[in-house]
Every structure is written in C-alpha cells, then in structure tokens.
Amino acid sequence: MRAARLIKMVLLLQSRPSMTAAELARELEVSERTVTRDAQALSEAGVPVYADRGRIGGYRLVGGYRTRLTGLARGEAEALFLSGVPGALREMGLEDVASAARLKVSAALLPSLRDASRTAAQRFHLDAPDWFREPVTPELLPAVADAVWDDRRITARYRRGEHAVERELEPYGLVLKAGVWYLCARVAGHGSFRVYRIDRFTAVEAGEERFEREPDFDLPAFWEERAEQFARSILRAEVVVRLSAEGVRRLPHAMDAVAAREALARAGEPEGDEWVTVTLPVESEEVAREQLTALGAEVEVLAPASLRERFAAEAARLAELYGL
C-alpha cells in the first residue's frame, strides 16, 4: 500500500514543477504529515525530493530526475494501452503521434510487459458510432483538434438553421458522442460556455493568440450537465398513460430512461388491476406514438385525446389486418 503511494508521489512530482503538501495530500488521500514522512522516505531511498520552505513552498524533484515505467503491473500496462481510442485519434489527425507514443511506452516497459498493447487490443475494442449510421469525419475536425491542444482561439463559421453565424471561440475540449463530434468552447469576451457540432462548421481559422484556461473547468462534468439539459429541453410535451407491470419494466427501454424513471417515481400506487397511471414528458406527440407503440398492449394512452384516437385507429387497422 505504501509502496504504491510512494510511486504515485514520484510520478505526480515528475509531471509537475512542484506541488504543495496540501496538493499532494489531496491527490494521495493522506494527511500532510504522511506526505512529509513519505518525502523523507523517498529522499533516503535516493530519490532527489527537495522541499521548498515558505508560504509558496512545496515539493519538487531536482536534477531532472525521471523514473522509468518498470514498476507497472501487467494489468496497469494493458489499461494504459486502452486509454486511447484509435478511430477518434485518427479522425483528429493524431494517429501518428499516438503510434509514436505507444512505441516509446513499450520501449520503456519491462520485456515481460511489452506485449501489453497486443493483449489489450485482442480483448477490447471501442466502436463509437451508433448502429445503422455511416460515420462521417468532419473535414474541419483536425484543425479544431489542433486549436484545442494548443489553447488557440479560433474564428468559426457555422450553420444555424438557414443562416451562417461567425463566432470567436476559445476551444476547451472535444467530445465524441454516438459517432458525432462536438466542441465545448467558450465564446470569447462573453465567458459563457457552449456546445457546437463540428459537422456544422463551414470554416475554421486558428489565430496566433492563446487563451488562458479556467483551471476549474471539468470537461466530463460540463458535458454530463449539458447533455442532461439538452435531453430535458426537448421534452416539451406530456402524455398520460396506464401501464401494466410489464409496461413499467419496459418503459425505460422505450424512451429516455432518466425521464421514464422519474415519471414512474412520481406515479401513484397501482390500481386494482395492477396497472399504474403515469404522466410522461415527451418530445412530441409523434415521437410519443413511436416510442409507446413498442410497448404494445402493455400501455393504454389516456391523454391527449388526439394521441389516444391515433392508437385506437391503429389498433382497429391491426384487428382488420389480422381478421379479428
């Protein structure tokens, strides 16, 4: 346990110019007193850890000290080669860079671990695009990816409806969702973060000016929040339905799972026939018809009346088709 912590401490100091005791304690999930003892232990073991005193002091490695990746276990080495997404790297124009990095990592590993990239590739593969969709790489993606890596402002033109809009953006990060690339960026001069589909960009020009990133920006957390907001924003209508026990079980698989579970949680107790009445948020009446049709006879639409009439008409057509 302590050995792993000491290795992590060395790697943390190796990746940054210096770290305070408080920062190390937070990363290692120990007390600052333990950090002090660990730094002393590393120094006694020959690792050149130096402590700067004072208000802005901290710990750092001196003499350009670097540790080789000979302490990795097999599982850790294999997980390291899983951290990249080959298809995504290729689309961003980073395939050659990633290949060179993998070669360097392989060369630094112990001989017994140098097959880690092959064993990982044999066991795991990520296919990001959705089913029945031909993936198309946006032509301007490599230019946007370069700007993201270099923290360079870009001037982007994109389609918004029937109009073209131009914005100066600070590109913070890229997200690949179901085969579609998105840019999370801050509008220069406004401070607001927005999400853009890369395939709607018609022109991108990167300037020489670099922007200063907000240190607290968390790309995964930002995307999760915006994705949830988007999912909720399109649910503008409501339908009232009765569901059987089987319908309750299948509902989260037929529509937005989060919205379905929240609606079921708000529903009352089952009626005498074990059916439950639920008010569901939906994108539109047409989308609701497509989603609820998948539940068959396990759902009865109560409102709106127009949707109930459509289900009744379709049920009549089915009865006629099957000679019932």
mmCIF file of C-alpha atoms in Angstrom:
data_model
loop_
_atom_site.group_PDB
_atom_site.id
_atom_site.type_symbol
_atom_site.label_atom_id
_atom_site.label_comp_id
_atom_site.label_asym_id
_atom_site.label_seq_id
_atom_site.Cartn_x
_atom_site.Cartn_y
_atom_site.Cartn_z
ATOM 1 C CA MET A 1 0.000 0.000 0.000
ATOM 2 C CA ARG A 2 2.703 2.484 0.988
ATOM 3 C CA ALA A 3 4.955 1.394 -1.879
ATOM 4 C CA ALA A 4 2.217 2.173 -4.399
ATOM 5 C CA ARG A 5 1.654 5.548 -2.742
ATOM 6 C CA LEU A 6 5.358 6.405 -2.911
ATOM 7 C CA ILE A 7 5.458 5.533 -6.612
ATOM 8 C CA LYS A 8 2.403 7.702 -7.239
ATOM 9 C CA MET A 9 4.017 10.567 -5.340
ATOM 10 C CA VAL A 10 7.134 10.372 -7.515
ATOM 11 C CA LEU A 11 5.029 10.304 -10.695
ATOM 12 C CA LEU A 12 2.996 13.309 -9.520
ATOM 13 C CA LEU A 13 6.139 15.314 -8.821
ATOM 14 C CA GLN A 14 7.590 14.169 -12.117
ATOM 15 C CA SER A 15 4.577 15.544 -14.000
ATOM 16 C CA ARG A 16 4.558 18.998 -12.374
ATOM 17 C CA PRO A 17 7.204 21.608 -11.499
ATOM 18 C CA SER A 18 6.263 21.456 -7.819
ATOM 19 C CA MET A 19 3.371 20.577 -5.510
ATOM 20 C CA THR A 20 2.473 21.759 -2.038
ATOM 21 C CA ALA A 21 1.985 19.327 0.805
ATOM 22 C CA ALA A 22 -1.737 20.079 0.724
ATOM 23 C CA GLU A 23 -1.961 19.276 -3.005
ATOM 24 C CA LEU A 24 -0.064 16.016 -2.558
ATOM 25 C CA ALA A 25 -2.198 15.078 0.440
ATOM 26 C CA ARG A 26 -5.347 15.636 -1.609
ATOM 27 C CA GLU A 27 -4.083 13.585 -4.564
ATOM 28 C CA LEU A 28 -2.783 10.755 -2.381
ATOM 29 C CA GLU A 29 -5.729 10.880 0.041
ATOM 30 C CA VAL A 30 -3.493 11.088 3.114
ATOM 31 C CA SER A 31 -2.596 13.722 5.687
ATOM 32 C CA GLU A 32 0.080 16.379 5.146
ATOM 33 C CA ARG A 33 2.087 14.745 7.925
ATOM 34 C CA THR A 34 2.095 11.498 5.950
ATOM 35 C CA VAL A 35 3.279 13.415 2.877
ATOM 36 C CA THR A 36 6.204 14.753 4.901
ATOM 37 C CA ARG A 37 7.142 11.258 6.059
ATOM 38 C CA ASP A 38 6.833 9.843 2.537
ATOM 39 C CA ALA A 39 9.033 12.598 1.101
ATOM 40 C CA GLN A 40 11.672 11.784 3.741
ATOM 41 C CA ALA A 41 11.455 8.068 2.870
ATOM 42 C CA LEU A 42 11.929 8.805 -0.838
ATOM 43 C CA SER A 43 14.919 11.023 -0.109
ATOM 44 C CA GLU A 44 16.521 8.304 1.993
ATOM 45 C CA ALA A 45 15.939 5.840 -0.862
ATOM 46 C CA GLY A 46 17.891 8.075 -3.266
ATOM 47 C CA VAL A 47 15.003 9.877 -4.975
ATOM 48 C CA PRO A 48 16.000 13.591 -5.051
ATOM 49 C CA VAL A 49 12.897 15.115 -3.460
ATOM 50 C CA TYR A 50 13.513 18.688 -2.363
ATOM 51 C CA ALA A 51 11.269 20.676 -0.026
ATOM 52 C CA ASP A 52 10.979 24.436 -0.560
ATOM 53 C CA ARG A 53 10.104 26.247 2.632
ATOM 54 C CA GLY A 54 7.858 29.275 2.979
ATOM 55 C CA ARG A 55 4.339 30.336 2.125
ATOM 56 C CA ILE A 56 4.585 29.339 -1.549
ATOM 57 C CA GLY A 57 6.892 26.408 -0.956
ATOM 58 C CA GLY A 58 6.332 22.796 -1.836
ATOM 59 C CA TYR A 59 7.992 19.616 -3.007
ATOM 60 C CA ARG A 60 9.826 19.084 -6.290
ATOM 61 C CA LEU A 61 12.274 16.724 -7.944
ATOM 62 C CA VAL A 62 15.748 18.100 -8.661
ATOM 63 C CA GLY A 63 18.385 17.244 -11.222
ATOM 64 C CA GLY A 64 15.895 16.348 -13.962
ATOM 65 C CA TYR A 65 15.120 13.098 -12.175
ATOM 66 C CA ARG A 66 12.905 10.720 -14.165
ATOM 67 C CA THR A 67 11.660 7.267 -13.299
ATOM 68 C CA ARG A 68 11.173 4.589 -15.938
ATOM 69 C CA LEU A 69 7.915 2.676 -16.320
ATOM 70 C CA THR A 70 9.370 -0.523 -14.900
ATOM 71 C CA GLY A 71 7.045 -0.572 -11.893
ATOM 72 C CA LEU A 72 3.859 -1.190 -13.871
ATOM 73 C CA ALA A 73 1.917 -4.372 -13.255
ATOM 74 C CA ARG A 74 0.554 -6.230 -16.301
ATOM 75 C CA GLY A 75 -2.988 -5.027 -15.697
ATOM 76 C CA GLU A 76 -1.789 -1.428 -15.430
ATOM 77 C CA ALA A 77 0.229 -1.690 -18.633
ATOM 78 C CA GLU A 78 -2.708 -3.182 -20.549
ATOM 79 C CA ALA A 79 -5.062 -0.491 -19.215
ATOM 80 C CA LEU A 80 -2.576 2.150 -20.397
ATOM 81 C CA PHE A 81 -2.915 0.940 -23.988
ATOM 82 C CA LEU A 82 -6.706 1.003 -23.677
ATOM 83 C CA SER A 83 -6.701 4.711 -22.790
ATOM 84 C CA GLY A 84 -6.599 5.818 -26.437
ATOM 85 C CA VAL A 85 -9.414 5.457 -28.963
ATOM 86 C CA PRO A 86 -7.731 4.592 -32.293
ATOM 87 C CA GLY A 87 -10.606 5.736 -34.502
ATOM 88 C CA ALA A 88 -11.006 9.042 -32.683
ATOM 89 C CA LEU A 89 -7.258 9.703 -32.743
ATOM 90 C CA ARG A 90 -7.199 9.015 -36.471
ATOM 91 C CA GLU A 91 -10.086 11.426 -37.107
ATOM 92 C CA MET A 92 -8.354 14.172 -35.117
ATOM 93 C CA GLY A 93 -5.156 13.690 -37.115
ATOM 94 C CA LEU A 94 -3.242 12.304 -34.136
ATOM 95 C CA GLU A 95 -2.742 8.707 -35.260
ATOM 96 C CA ASP A 96 0.993 9.090 -35.993
ATOM 97 C CA VAL A 97 1.641 10.919 -32.726
ATOM 98 C CA ALA A 98 -0.248 8.274 -30.738
ATOM 99 C CA SER A 99 1.623 5.475 -32.507
ATOM 100 C CA ALA A 100 4.975 7.043 -31.670
ATOM 101 C CA ALA A 101 3.911 7.486 -28.036
ATOM 102 C CA ARG A 102 2.871 3.832 -27.788
ATOM 103 C CA LEU A 103 6.236 2.755 -29.179
ATOM 104 C CA LYS A 104 8.083 4.868 -26.602
ATOM 105 C CA VAL A 105 5.979 3.493 -23.765
ATOM 106 C CA SER A 106 6.543 -0.062 -24.991
ATOM 107 C CA ALA A 107 10.285 0.527 -25.111
ATOM 108 C CA ALA A 108 10.258 1.773 -21.512
ATOM 109 C CA LEU A 109 8.383 -1.252 -20.185
ATOM 110 C CA LEU A 110 9.953 -4.388 -18.842
ATOM 111 C CA PRO A 111 10.427 -7.067 -21.546
ATOM 112 C CA SER A 112 7.752 -9.218 -19.909
ATOM 113 C CA LEU A 113 5.166 -6.458 -20.413
ATOM 114 C CA ARG A 114 5.944 -5.362 -23.962
ATOM 115 C CA ASP A 115 3.128 -7.434 -25.401
ATOM 116 C CA ALA A 116 0.582 -5.456 -23.341
ATOM 117 C CA SER A 117 -0.617 -3.448 -26.349
ATOM 118 C CA ARG A 118 -1.313 -6.635 -28.317
ATOM 119 C CA THR A 119 -3.088 -8.447 -25.480
ATOM 120 C CA ALA A 120 -5.264 -5.392 -24.742
ATOM 121 C CA ALA A 121 -6.231 -4.980 -28.422
ATOM 122 C CA GLN A 122 -7.201 -8.651 -28.614
ATOM 123 C CA ARG A 123 -9.655 -8.275 -25.733
ATOM 124 C CA PHE A 124 -11.239 -4.815 -26.042
ATOM 125 C CA HIS A 125 -12.419 -2.712 -28.967
ATOM 126 C CA LEU A 126 -14.452 0.501 -28.886
ATOM 127 C CA ASP A 127 -16.865 1.089 -31.764
ATOM 128 C CA ALA A 128 -18.115 4.618 -31.088
ATOM 129 C CA PRO A 129 -20.663 5.272 -33.895
ATOM 130 C CA ASP A 130 -24.302 4.345 -33.395
ATOM 131 C CA TRP A 131 -25.866 1.366 -35.207
ATOM 132 C CA PHE A 132 -27.138 1.849 -38.766
ATOM 133 C CA ARG A 133 -25.217 5.084 -39.170
ATOM 134 C CA GLU A 134 -22.364 5.585 -41.584
ATOM 135 C CA PRO A 135 -19.692 7.506 -39.649
ATOM 136 C CA VAL A 136 -18.529 10.685 -41.404
ATOM 137 C CA THR A 137 -15.445 12.519 -40.174
ATOM 138 C CA PRO A 138 -15.966 16.317 -40.234
ATOM 139 C CA GLU A 139 -13.457 17.859 -42.625
ATOM 140 C CA LEU A 140 -12.546 20.618 -40.151
ATOM 141 C CA LEU A 141 -12.059 18.311 -37.142
ATOM 142 C CA PRO A 142 -8.214 18.161 -37.346
ATOM 143 C CA ALA A 143 -7.986 21.966 -37.415
ATOM 144 C CA VAL A 144 -10.271 22.237 -34.397
ATOM 145 C CA ALA A 145 -8.329 19.494 -32.564
ATOM 146 C CA ASP A 146 -5.049 21.356 -33.167
ATOM 147 C CA ALA A 147 -6.537 24.505 -31.651
ATOM 148 C CA VAL A 148 -7.812 22.538 -28.650
ATOM 149 C CA TRP A 149 -4.364 21.083 -27.991
ATOM 150 C CA ASP A 150 -2.609 24.454 -28.379
ATOM 151 C CA ASP A 151 -5.219 26.541 -26.482
ATOM 152 C CA ARG A 152 -5.540 28.829 -29.508
ATOM 153 C CA ARG A 153 -8.564 30.972 -30.210
ATOM 154 C CA ILE A 154 -10.431 30.193 -33.406
ATOM 155 C CA THR A 155 -12.802 32.095 -35.641
ATOM 156 C CA ALA A 156 -15.516 29.664 -36.678
ATOM 157 C CA ARG A 157 -18.367 29.954 -39.136
ATOM 158 C CA TYR A 158 -21.207 27.502 -38.671
ATOM 159 C CA ARG A 159 -24.708 26.775 -39.871
ATOM 160 C CA ARG A 160 -27.566 27.731 -37.579
ATOM 161 C CA GLY A 161 -30.798 26.919 -39.333
ATOM 162 C CA GLU A 162 -30.748 28.657 -42.699
ATOM 163 C CA HIS A 163 -28.207 31.256 -41.607
ATOM 164 C CA ALA A 164 -24.420 31.320 -41.214
ATOM 165 C CA VAL A 165 -23.019 32.651 -37.941
ATOM 166 C CA GLU A 166 -19.443 33.634 -37.112
ATOM 167 C CA ARG A 167 -18.011 33.452 -33.605
ATOM 168 C CA GLU A 168 -14.621 33.844 -31.971
ATOM 169 C CA LEU A 169 -14.247 30.844 -29.692
ATOM 170 C CA GLU A 170 -11.904 29.518 -27.055
ATOM 171 C CA PRO A 171 -11.941 25.751 -27.777
ATOM 172 C CA TYR A 172 -11.761 23.865 -24.478
ATOM 173 C CA GLY A 173 -12.457 20.266 -25.459
ATOM 174 C CA LEU A 174 -13.828 17.744 -27.931
ATOM 175 C CA VAL A 175 -16.463 15.097 -27.234
ATOM 176 C CA LEU A 176 -17.330 12.108 -29.428
ATOM 177 C CA LYS A 177 -20.935 11.078 -28.777
ATOM 178 C CA ALA A 178 -22.526 8.223 -30.756
ATOM 179 C CA GLY A 179 -20.277 8.941 -33.743
ATOM 180 C CA VAL A 180 -20.875 12.716 -33.699
ATOM 181 C CA TRP A 181 -18.105 15.167 -32.757
ATOM 182 C CA TYR A 182 -18.893 18.160 -30.539
ATOM 183 C CA LEU A 183 -16.781 21.140 -29.475
ATOM 184 C CA CYS A 184 -17.141 22.545 -25.964
ATOM 185 C CA ALA A 185 -15.994 26.154 -26.212
ATOM 186 C CA ARG A 186 -16.229 29.492 -24.503
ATOM 187 C CA VAL A 187 -17.378 32.482 -26.540
ATOM 188 C CA ALA A 188 -14.525 34.988 -26.459
ATOM 189 C CA GLY A 189 -15.416 38.079 -24.490
ATOM 190 C CA HIS A 190 -18.632 36.627 -23.070
ATOM 191 C CA GLY A 191 -17.429 33.996 -20.631
ATOM 192 C CA SER A 192 -20.263 31.607 -21.482
ATOM 193 C CA PHE A 193 -19.590 28.002 -22.485
ATOM 194 C CA ARG A 194 -21.499 26.423 -25.358
ATOM 195 C CA VAL A 195 -21.558 23.196 -27.344
ATOM 196 C CA TYR A 196 -21.172 23.091 -31.151
ATOM 197 C CA ARG A 197 -21.488 20.223 -33.628
ATOM 198 C CA ILE A 198 -18.274 20.098 -35.641
ATOM 199 C CA ASP A 199 -20.051 18.914 -38.798
ATOM 200 C CA ARG A 200 -21.970 22.210 -38.863
ATOM 201 C CA PHE A 201 -18.771 24.277 -39.103
ATOM 202 C CA THR A 202 -18.184 25.658 -42.585
ATOM 203 C CA ALA A 203 -14.867 27.408 -41.847
ATOM 204 C CA VAL A 204 -12.341 27.444 -39.007
ATOM 205 C CA GLU A 205 -9.352 29.757 -38.726
ATOM 206 C CA ALA A 206 -6.936 29.461 -35.809
ATOM 207 C CA GLY A 207 -5.183 32.622 -34.733
ATOM 208 C CA GLU A 208 -1.841 33.076 -33.018
ATOM 209 C CA GLU A 209 -3.420 34.250 -29.763
ATOM 210 C CA ARG A 210 -3.606 31.722 -26.960
ATOM 211 C CA PHE A 211 -6.280 31.865 -24.286
ATOM 212 C CA GLU A 212 -5.896 31.126 -20.609
ATOM 213 C CA ARG A 213 -7.947 28.147 -19.499
ATOM 214 C CA GLU A 214 -10.119 28.275 -16.428
ATOM 215 C CA PRO A 215 -8.280 25.928 -14.032
ATOM 216 C CA ASP A 216 -11.551 24.569 -12.607
ATOM 217 C CA PHE A 217 -13.095 23.627 -15.965
ATOM 218 C CA ASP A 218 -14.026 19.920 -15.913
ATOM 219 C CA LEU A 219 -14.848 18.656 -19.416
ATOM 220 C CA PRO A 220 -16.603 15.384 -18.405
ATOM 221 C CA ALA A 221 -18.698 17.161 -15.771
ATOM 222 C CA PHE A 222 -19.561 20.007 -18.181
ATOM 223 C CA TRP A 223 -20.624 17.565 -20.895
ATOM 224 C CA GLU A 224 -22.721 15.494 -18.499
ATOM 225 C CA GLU A 225 -24.552 18.609 -17.313
ATOM 226 C CA ARG A 226 -25.163 19.950 -20.827
ATOM 227 C CA ALA A 227 -26.230 16.561 -22.159
ATOM 228 C CA GLU A 228 -28.799 16.270 -19.376
ATOM 229 C CA GLN A 229 -30.029 19.822 -20.037
ATOM 230 C CA PHE A 230 -30.394 19.030 -23.741
ATOM 231 C CA ALA A 231 -32.268 15.801 -23.067
ATOM 232 C CA ARG A 232 -34.700 17.654 -20.811
ATOM 233 C CA SER A 233 -35.062 20.663 -23.121
ATOM 234 C CA ILE A 234 -36.519 18.589 -25.953
ATOM 235 C CA LEU A 235 -39.177 17.032 -23.712
ATOM 236 C CA ARG A 236 -41.733 19.802 -24.279
ATOM 237 C CA ALA A 237 -44.979 17.822 -24.247
ATOM 238 C CA GLU A 238 -46.746 15.427 -21.881
ATOM 239 C CA VAL A 239 -48.830 12.302 -22.302
ATOM 240 C CA VAL A 240 -50.807 10.373 -19.688
ATOM 241 C CA VAL A 241 -50.757 6.593 -19.925
ATOM 242 C CA ARG A 242 -51.692 3.473 -17.993
ATOM 243 C CA LEU A 243 -49.007 0.819 -17.758
ATOM 244 C CA SER A 244 -49.124 -2.837 -16.807
ATOM 245 C CA ALA A 245 -46.361 -4.283 -14.636
ATOM 246 C CA GLU A 246 -44.607 -5.435 -17.805
ATOM 247 C CA GLY A 247 -45.097 -1.982 -19.332
ATOM 248 C CA VAL A 248 -43.470 -0.389 -16.266
ATOM 249 C CA ARG A 249 -40.499 -2.713 -16.669
ATOM 250 C CA ARG A 250 -40.078 -1.967 -20.379
ATOM 251 C CA LEU A 251 -40.777 1.775 -20.329
ATOM 252 C CA PRO A 252 -37.149 2.907 -19.632
ATOM 253 C CA HIS A 253 -36.053 0.901 -22.694
ATOM 254 C CA ALA A 254 -38.639 2.524 -24.959
ATOM 255 C CA MET A 255 -37.945 6.208 -24.187
ATOM 256 C CA ASP A 256 -35.483 8.450 -22.341
ATOM 257 C CA ALA A 257 -34.534 6.263 -19.391
ATOM 258 C CA VAL A 258 -33.994 9.079 -16.886
ATOM 259 C CA ALA A 259 -37.290 10.785 -17.745
ATOM 260 C CA ALA A 260 -39.116 7.442 -17.585
ATOM 261 C CA ARG A 261 -37.750 6.537 -14.158
ATOM 262 C CA GLU A 262 -38.511 9.992 -12.748
ATOM 263 C CA ALA A 263 -42.083 9.797 -14.093
ATOM 264 C CA LEU A 264 -42.574 6.349 -12.585
ATOM 265 C CA ALA A 265 -41.243 7.603 -9.249
ATOM 266 C CA ARG A 266 -43.895 10.370 -9.267
ATOM 267 C CA ALA A 267 -46.708 7.993 -10.180
ATOM 268 C CA GLY A 268 -49.212 6.827 -7.625
ATOM 269 C CA GLU A 269 -49.861 3.312 -6.387
ATOM 270 C CA PRO A 270 -51.022 0.628 -8.866
ATOM 271 C CA GLU A 271 -54.781 0.324 -9.333
ATOM 272 C CA GLY A 272 -56.802 -2.766 -8.503
ATOM 273 C CA ASP A 273 -55.790 -4.435 -11.764
ATOM 274 C CA GLU A 274 -52.102 -3.693 -11.006
ATOM 275 C CA TRP A 275 -51.922 -1.028 -13.704
ATOM 276 C CA VAL A 276 -50.391 2.358 -12.853
ATOM 277 C CA THR A 277 -51.200 5.785 -14.311
ATOM 278 C CA VAL A 278 -48.126 7.815 -15.338
ATOM 279 C CA THR A 279 -47.604 11.308 -16.781
ATOM 280 C CA LEU A 280 -44.670 11.158 -19.199
ATOM 281 C CA PRO A 281 -42.626 14.066 -20.605
ATOM 282 C CA VAL A 282 -42.108 13.533 -24.343
ATOM 283 C CA GLU A 283 -40.535 15.352 -27.256
ATOM 284 C CA SER A 284 -43.756 15.474 -29.281
ATOM 285 C CA GLU A 285 -46.941 13.549 -29.883
ATOM 286 C CA GLU A 286 -45.422 11.906 -32.964
ATOM 287 C CA VAL A 287 -42.309 10.773 -31.053
ATOM 288 C CA ALA A 288 -44.506 9.528 -28.194
ATOM 289 C CA ARG A 289 -46.521 7.444 -30.675
ATOM 290 C CA GLU A 290 -43.351 5.791 -31.979
ATOM 291 C CA GLN A 291 -41.949 5.153 -28.501
ATOM 292 C CA LEU A 292 -45.145 3.848 -26.880
ATOM 293 C CA THR A 293 -46.015 1.626 -29.836
ATOM 294 C CA ALA A 294 -43.054 -0.528 -28.809
ATOM 295 C CA LEU A 295 -44.925 -1.417 -25.586
ATOM 296 C CA GLY A 296 -47.847 -2.928 -27.483
ATOM 297 C CA ALA A 297 -50.756 -3.977 -25.275
ATOM 298 C CA GLU A 298 -48.817 -3.124 -22.101
ATOM 299 C CA VAL A 299 -49.760 0.560 -22.391
ATOM 300 C CA GLU A 300 -53.024 2.486 -22.750
ATOM 301 C CA VAL A 301 -52.913 6.142 -23.767
ATOM 302 C CA LEU A 302 -55.329 8.307 -21.769
ATOM 303 C CA ALA A 303 -54.344 11.797 -22.944
ATOM 304 C CA PRO A 304 -54.099 13.790 -25.061
ATOM 305 C CA ALA A 305 -57.277 12.697 -26.831
ATOM 306 C CA SER A 306 -55.676 13.094 -30.270
ATOM 307 C CA LEU A 307 -52.944 10.575 -29.406
ATOM 308 C CA ARG A 308 -55.470 8.152 -27.911
ATOM 309 C CA GLU A 309 -57.501 8.380 -31.127
ATOM 310 C CA ARG A 310 -54.403 7.586 -33.200
ATOM 311 C CA PHE A 311 -53.692 4.480 -31.110
ATOM 312 C CA ALA A 312 -57.330 3.412 -31.375
ATOM 313 C CA ALA A 313 -57.233 3.833 -35.168
ATOM 314 C CA GLU A 314 -54.033 1.811 -35.446
ATOM 315 C CA ALA A 315 -55.472 -0.905 -33.209
ATOM 316 C CA ALA A 316 -58.523 -1.096 -35.473
ATOM 317 C CA ARG A 317 -56.299 -1.391 -38.541
ATOM 318 C CA LEU A 318 -54.331 -4.218 -36.914
ATOM 319 C CA ALA A 319 -57.532 -6.038 -35.973
ATOM 320 C CA GLU A 320 -58.751 -5.744 -39.568
ATOM 321 C CA LEU A 321 -55.377 -6.843 -40.950
ATOM 322 C CA TYR A 322 -55.359 -9.985 -38.834
ATOM 323 C CA GLY A 323 -59.068 -10.725 -39.390
ATOM 324 C CA LEU A 324 -60.074 -10.212 -35.757
#
